[in-house]
C-alpha cells in the first residue's frame, strides 16, 4: 500500500455511480446514503453539473485569481445572496473555509480568542484542528493554536455567563455532524447570537456539512432566523468537485484587502462552473421544500419502524441529515447494511448517520428504512445469543 493509512477503509471499491445508486467492482449495486459525506447532494453525476463542467473544460480550466473570472463572480453573487451576506472568498475545502474565517475574525476584531464547542468538528489544519472540540483529533500534534475555548454544546447558561472583551468570534455548527448528528436547540443558537452582539464578537456558522440544501434550506441557520457575520461552506457546494467558500458580511471586506489572504486554486473556473450549476438546482424553493418533505417522511418512517427496538435511542436530525442513536456500536450496523446494499457511516461510536442525496426518491427512502430495520434486528438477535 502506498497511501498513508489515515483512513480505515471499508473493503469496497466503487467504480460507477448515478443518482442514489453506486456500483462496485463486482457489479453489485448499493443505495448510497453517504453521498461522499454530504458532498453528492444532487446524487452521482447530476446532468446539469456535468454539462457545466464539460462546457468549462472546453473553454479554460484554470486561470490565476490575479485575473477577472466572471464565472467565479457569478458563483459568488449566487452564494452570497443565498446566505443573505455580501462577499465570498473561494478555497478548496471546509477546513480552508474555516481557516479563512478564523483569520478574518482575528484580523477584523483585533482580538484573538474564539469560542467553539465540545464535540464540534471544524477541520484538520492547525487552526481548524485547534478549533475542533475533540481531543482525539488533536492528540499527538503538540502545541495547538492557544486561542480557542471550548464550551458545552446546547448549554445556554454557560454561554450567557461569558463576559469577556477579548472574544473575536463564536464559531458554531447548527447541527453537529461529525459529533453525532446533534441539532443545536433554538434557545442555544439564539443565545450564541445574542452573546456575539453583546461582546462585539463575530458569529461564524460552520455550514460545511449542513449547508447547500442538506436540511431543506440553503443553510441550516435559516431555520432559526440567525444573522451570522460569516458562514463557511464546502462539501455539497460543487456536487463532488472540490471547492469551499467563506461568505461574509459587508464591513468585513477591508480586513481581507489585496494581499491579506489567497488560494491558488480557490474558485477556479472549473470549480466555479460546478458551484453555479449546483446552486442553480439546489436554491430552487420547490427543490428545498421537497427536501423538507422527504426528510419528514424519512424520519417518521424510521421512528415508527424502529420504535420497538431496545437498542435504538433516538432518530434525530433535520431534512436529509439524519442520525439514529443506539446503545450499541453503530459500526456493526454499517457493516450489515453494506452487505445488504445500503451505504451509511457513523457519527461518533453510537450514531448511525444517514446522508442520502437530496434527489433521493421516496421509494429509495422506504427501501433504506426496511434495510435499517433488518440490520438492527440482526444486531439485537446477535446480542440475544451472547
Ligand atoms: C467536513 C467538515 C469540515 C472539514 O471539511 P474538509 O473539506 O474535510 O476540510 C469542517 N466542518 C464541518 C462541520 C464538517 O462537517
XYZ file of C-alpha atoms and ligand atoms in Angstrom:
401
model
C 0.000 0.000 0.000
C 1.390 3.374 -0.964
C -1.123 5.541 0.876
C -0.676 6.856 4.405
C -3.143 4.842 6.448
C -5.069 7.928 7.619
C -8.361 6.226 6.750
C -9.820 2.960 7.928
C -11.136 1.903 4.538
C -14.065 -0.432 4.034
C -13.443 -3.383 1.677
C -15.439 -1.752 -1.104
C -14.379 -0.306 -4.449
C -16.974 1.851 -6.133
C -16.473 2.065 -9.873
C -19.541 3.975 -11.015
C -22.496 5.941 -9.756
C -25.694 7.525 -10.985
C -28.253 9.266 -8.822
C -28.556 7.477 -5.464
C -27.015 4.232 -6.750
C -23.364 3.252 -6.844
C -21.900 0.043 -8.273
C -18.823 -1.808 -7.018
C -16.140 -3.663 -8.958
C -18.106 -6.926 -8.572
C -21.153 -5.395 -10.253
C -23.125 -5.121 -7.009
C -25.392 -2.070 -6.558
C -25.791 -0.051 -3.363
C -28.060 2.753 -2.265
C -25.610 5.461 -1.325
C -26.744 7.146 1.899
C -23.275 8.572 2.492
C -23.074 10.753 -0.623
C -19.317 11.149 -0.154
C -20.226 12.561 3.302
C -22.815 15.157 2.318
C -20.961 16.017 -0.897
C -23.063 14.493 -3.673
C -26.212 16.363 -2.649
C -27.554 16.119 -6.206
C -26.699 12.431 -6.432
C -23.905 10.994 -8.510
C -23.106 12.694 -11.819
C -26.013 15.156 -11.920
C -26.544 16.011 -15.586
C -26.643 19.801 -15.174
C -23.400 19.945 -13.207
C -21.671 17.540 -15.577
C -22.718 19.713 -18.542
C -21.492 22.891 -16.838
C -18.100 21.326 -16.108
C -17.827 19.898 -19.635
C -18.689 23.272 -21.081
C -15.990 24.922 -18.946
C -13.484 22.184 -19.877
C -13.869 23.312 -23.476
C -13.106 26.945 -22.596
C -10.410 27.310 -19.932
C -9.610 25.117 -16.903
C -7.582 27.373 -14.690
C -6.573 30.990 -14.520
C -4.992 32.797 -11.610
C -7.077 34.846 -9.235
C -4.882 37.722 -10.420
C -7.337 37.950 -13.355
C -11.047 38.619 -13.714
C -13.062 35.389 -13.546
C -16.704 36.107 -14.448
C -17.876 32.560 -13.702
C -16.425 32.930 -10.168
C -18.046 36.339 -9.719
C -21.373 34.803 -10.734
C -20.940 31.936 -8.248
C -20.089 34.455 -5.511
C -23.196 36.501 -6.270
C -25.449 33.442 -6.084
C -23.818 32.129 -2.930
C -23.775 35.419 -1.037
C -27.411 36.081 -1.954
C -28.369 32.589 -0.796
C -26.728 33.310 2.565
C -28.098 36.841 2.844
C -24.485 38.054 3.003
C -22.247 40.148 0.774
C -18.819 38.750 -0.078
C -17.296 35.361 -0.867
C -13.753 34.024 -0.634
C -13.361 30.731 -2.529
C -10.995 27.974 -1.422
C -10.864 24.193 -1.814
C -12.246 22.579 1.327
C -14.174 23.006 4.546
C -11.034 23.331 6.629
C -9.753 26.095 4.367
C -13.066 27.922 4.566
C -12.904 27.800 8.375
C -9.233 28.764 8.301
C -10.178 31.861 6.316
C -12.997 32.626 8.762
C -10.646 32.370 11.758
C -8.054 34.609 10.098
C -10.644 37.177 9.084
C -12.303 37.271 12.517
C -8.980 37.829 14.264
C -7.843 40.477 11.810
C -11.146 42.317 11.764
C -11.701 42.467 15.527
C -8.057 42.792 16.568
C -8.905 40.108 19.153
C -7.670 36.525 19.334
C -9.995 34.429 21.428
C -12.505 32.220 19.619
C -15.176 30.227 21.397
C -16.083 26.848 19.877
C -17.921 23.827 21.297
C -17.174 20.396 22.657
C -17.708 17.611 20.120
C -17.548 20.143 17.298
C -15.692 19.453 14.075
C -14.128 22.211 12.005
C -11.299 20.533 10.076
C -7.762 19.173 10.184
C -5.462 22.129 9.550
C -3.666 23.512 12.591
C -6.144 26.304 13.245
C -9.265 24.262 12.484
C -7.983 21.251 14.439
C -7.400 23.630 17.335
C -10.952 24.922 16.879
C -12.327 21.378 16.955
C -13.501 20.434 20.445
C -12.364 16.798 20.311
C -9.142 15.663 21.958
C -8.812 12.550 19.806
C -8.391 14.772 16.743
C -5.731 16.948 18.384
C -3.748 14.136 20.008
C -0.020 13.902 19.343
C 0.409 17.064 17.336
C 1.931 19.183 20.072
C 1.002 22.744 20.884
C -2.255 23.879 19.362
C -3.268 27.401 18.481
C -3.869 28.612 22.041
C -6.738 30.989 21.425
C -9.710 28.623 21.451
C -12.069 27.982 24.348
C -14.441 25.040 24.215
C -17.908 25.346 25.711
C -20.510 22.598 26.146
C -22.874 22.489 23.164
C -26.523 23.335 23.815
C -25.685 24.784 27.240
C -27.443 28.148 27.234
C -26.407 29.134 30.737
C -22.668 28.760 30.195
C -22.791 30.913 27.084
C -24.870 33.553 28.847
C -22.257 33.719 31.598
C -19.431 34.734 29.236
C -18.295 38.289 29.994
C -15.061 38.761 28.141
C -13.953 41.614 25.914
C -11.299 39.507 24.155
C -13.599 37.254 22.170
C -13.137 37.715 18.416
C -15.802 35.224 17.426
C -18.020 32.342 18.395
C -17.883 29.526 15.866
C -20.737 27.030 15.853
C -22.403 24.260 13.857
C -26.208 24.381 13.680
C -26.168 20.581 13.776
C -23.008 18.885 14.998
C -22.433 16.455 12.124
C -19.265 14.546 12.965
C -20.088 14.992 16.657
C -23.127 12.688 16.419
C -25.837 14.468 14.362
C -26.729 16.641 17.360
C -29.038 19.538 16.486
C -28.492 22.809 18.319
C -31.581 23.955 20.173
C -33.294 27.176 19.123
C -32.634 28.713 22.567
C -28.946 27.811 22.432
C -28.381 29.145 18.926
C -30.242 32.326 19.831
C -28.135 32.712 22.988
C -24.960 32.365 20.894
C -26.226 35.039 18.504
C -27.096 37.409 21.369
C -23.785 36.847 23.113
C -21.918 37.764 19.927
C -23.873 41.010 19.694
C -23.229 41.798 23.350
C -19.482 41.126 23.140
C -18.978 42.748 19.753
C -17.750 39.360 18.522
C -18.419 37.831 15.124
C -20.804 34.933 14.709
C -19.217 32.281 12.473
C -21.515 29.458 11.417
C -19.847 26.338 10.056
C -22.260 25.071 7.401
C -19.742 22.790 5.718
C -21.918 19.720 6.307
C -25.364 21.256 6.863
C -25.373 23.774 4.005
C -26.304 23.545 0.317
C -29.833 22.337 0.936
C -28.985 19.442 3.243
C -31.555 20.477 5.876
C -34.138 21.860 3.445
C -32.844 25.446 3.488
C -29.873 26.815 1.593
C -28.172 26.952 5.019
C -29.356 25.347 8.244
C -29.168 28.582 10.281
C -32.011 29.937 8.153
C -34.407 27.675 10.066
C -33.704 29.847 13.121
C -33.544 33.330 11.641
C -29.934 33.786 12.752
C -27.830 36.643 11.436
C -24.246 35.371 11.120
C -21.294 37.560 10.150
C -19.501 34.674 8.465
C -20.765 31.397 7.010
C -18.487 28.638 5.766
C -19.415 26.124 3.092
C -17.765 23.237 1.232
C -18.870 19.584 0.954
C -22.014 19.861 -1.216
C -21.006 23.143 -2.822
C -19.556 21.643 -6.018
C -21.520 18.360 -6.169
C -18.225 16.466 -5.859
C -15.944 18.990 -7.500
C -13.648 20.102 -4.635
C -14.485 23.662 -3.595
C -15.018 25.614 -0.393
C -16.174 29.126 0.417
C -16.196 31.658 3.207
C -19.116 34.039 2.947
C -19.077 37.285 4.915
C -20.995 40.401 5.729
C -20.467 43.887 4.377
C -17.978 45.712 6.583
C -15.530 42.810 6.743
C -14.036 43.457 3.299
C -11.413 45.995 4.458
C -9.869 43.327 6.696
C -9.389 40.991 3.737
C -7.818 43.528 1.385
C -5.489 42.643 -1.501
C -2.546 40.549 -0.339
C -4.051 39.552 3.014
C -5.208 36.060 2.060
C -5.286 33.859 -1.007
C -5.571 30.469 -2.663
C -4.080 29.360 -5.977
C -6.940 27.076 -6.924
C -9.739 28.748 -4.952
C -12.781 29.274 -7.165
C -11.009 28.373 -10.375
C -13.209 28.290 -13.492
C -13.973 24.555 -13.279
C -14.879 24.771 -9.588
C -16.976 27.886 -10.157
C -18.859 26.234 -13.014
C -19.681 23.334 -10.684
C -20.852 25.759 -7.976
C -23.078 27.699 -10.362
C -24.795 24.595 -11.703
C -25.182 23.129 -8.205
C -26.697 26.296 -6.746
C -28.992 26.762 -9.727
C -30.594 23.448 -8.840
C -30.427 23.478 -5.031
C -31.643 27.036 -4.456
C -34.942 26.415 -6.224
C -37.573 26.880 -3.457
C -39.553 23.882 -4.734
C -36.472 21.684 -4.555
C -35.792 22.798 -0.969
C -39.437 22.283 0.019
C -39.179 18.714 -1.247
C -36.069 18.109 0.856
C -38.077 19.068 3.931
C -40.935 16.767 2.924
C -38.600 13.864 2.181
C -36.786 14.438 5.467
C -40.051 14.418 7.420
C -41.182 11.260 5.657
C -37.830 9.544 6.269
C -37.729 10.424 9.958
C -41.341 9.402 10.505
C -40.842 6.062 8.755
C -37.660 5.399 10.724
C -39.263 6.345 14.012
C -42.219 4.044 13.555
C -40.121 1.160 12.189
C -37.525 1.382 14.968
C -39.733 2.258 17.947
C -39.821 -1.289 19.321
C -36.059 -1.869 19.335
C -34.367 -1.731 22.714
C -31.025 -0.659 21.282
C -32.455 2.372 19.441
C -32.457 5.549 21.492
C -33.445 8.321 19.129
C -33.950 9.282 15.493
C -32.863 12.897 15.044
C -31.744 15.443 12.501
C -33.256 17.861 10.055
C -34.073 17.478 6.386
C -31.826 14.779 4.985
C -29.149 14.660 7.653
C -30.459 12.007 9.985
C -28.876 10.186 12.903
C -30.075 7.016 14.597
C -28.525 6.925 18.058
C -28.136 3.493 19.573
C -26.910 1.968 22.789
C -24.557 -0.263 20.805
C -21.766 0.051 18.274
C -23.127 1.735 15.183
C -20.242 0.439 13.057
C -21.768 -3.052 13.220
C -24.914 -1.680 11.613
C -22.806 -0.028 8.916
C -21.225 -3.390 8.053
C -24.546 -5.269 7.913
C -26.104 -2.509 5.837
C -23.252 -2.559 3.350
C -23.570 -6.333 2.933
C -27.272 -5.807 2.257
C -26.783 -2.985 -0.232
C -27.015 0.279 1.740
C -24.068 2.595 2.399
C -24.105 4.589 5.646
C -21.497 5.923 8.074
C -21.235 6.518 11.778
C -21.047 9.822 13.659
C -19.278 9.051 16.896
C -19.319 5.459 18.156
C -23.073 5.130 18.734
C -24.781 7.013 15.958
C -25.699 5.726 12.519
C -25.538 8.719 10.151
C -27.696 8.837 7.030
C -26.968 11.377 4.304
C -28.867 10.398 1.155
C -28.602 12.625 -1.893
C -31.245 15.368 -1.736
C -32.546 13.949 -5.006
C -33.327 10.604 -3.334
C -36.678 9.068 -4.260
C -39.361 8.136 -1.721
C -39.084 4.534 -2.833
C -35.366 4.573 -2.035
C -36.014 6.101 1.385
C -38.559 3.381 2.156
C -36.207 0.665 0.963
C -33.481 2.026 3.230
C -35.867 2.015 6.209
C -36.522 -1.690 5.596
C -32.778 -2.398 5.363
C -32.014 -0.417 8.535
C -34.800 -2.204 10.408
C -33.381 -5.533 9.289
C -29.822 -4.564 10.299
C -30.923 -3.555 13.777
C -32.879 -6.808 14.100
C -29.733 -8.741 13.159
C -27.766 -6.731 15.721
C -30.239 -7.387 18.538
C -30.569 -11.085 17.645
C -26.805 -11.382 17.920
C -26.875 -9.716 21.361
C -29.533 -12.224 22.474
C -27.245 -15.103 21.590
C -24.275 -13.990 23.691
C -16.294 18.026 6.899
C -16.347 19.211 7.764
C -15.291 20.134 7.824
C -13.981 19.927 7.106
O -14.121 19.918 5.724
P -12.910 19.374 4.795
O -13.395 19.667 3.414
O -12.756 17.930 5.085
O -11.708 20.150 5.165
C -15.450 21.261 8.601
N -16.576 21.473 9.293
C -17.611 20.611 9.266
C -18.841 20.923 10.027
C -17.526 19.442 8.522
O -18.540 18.578 8.510
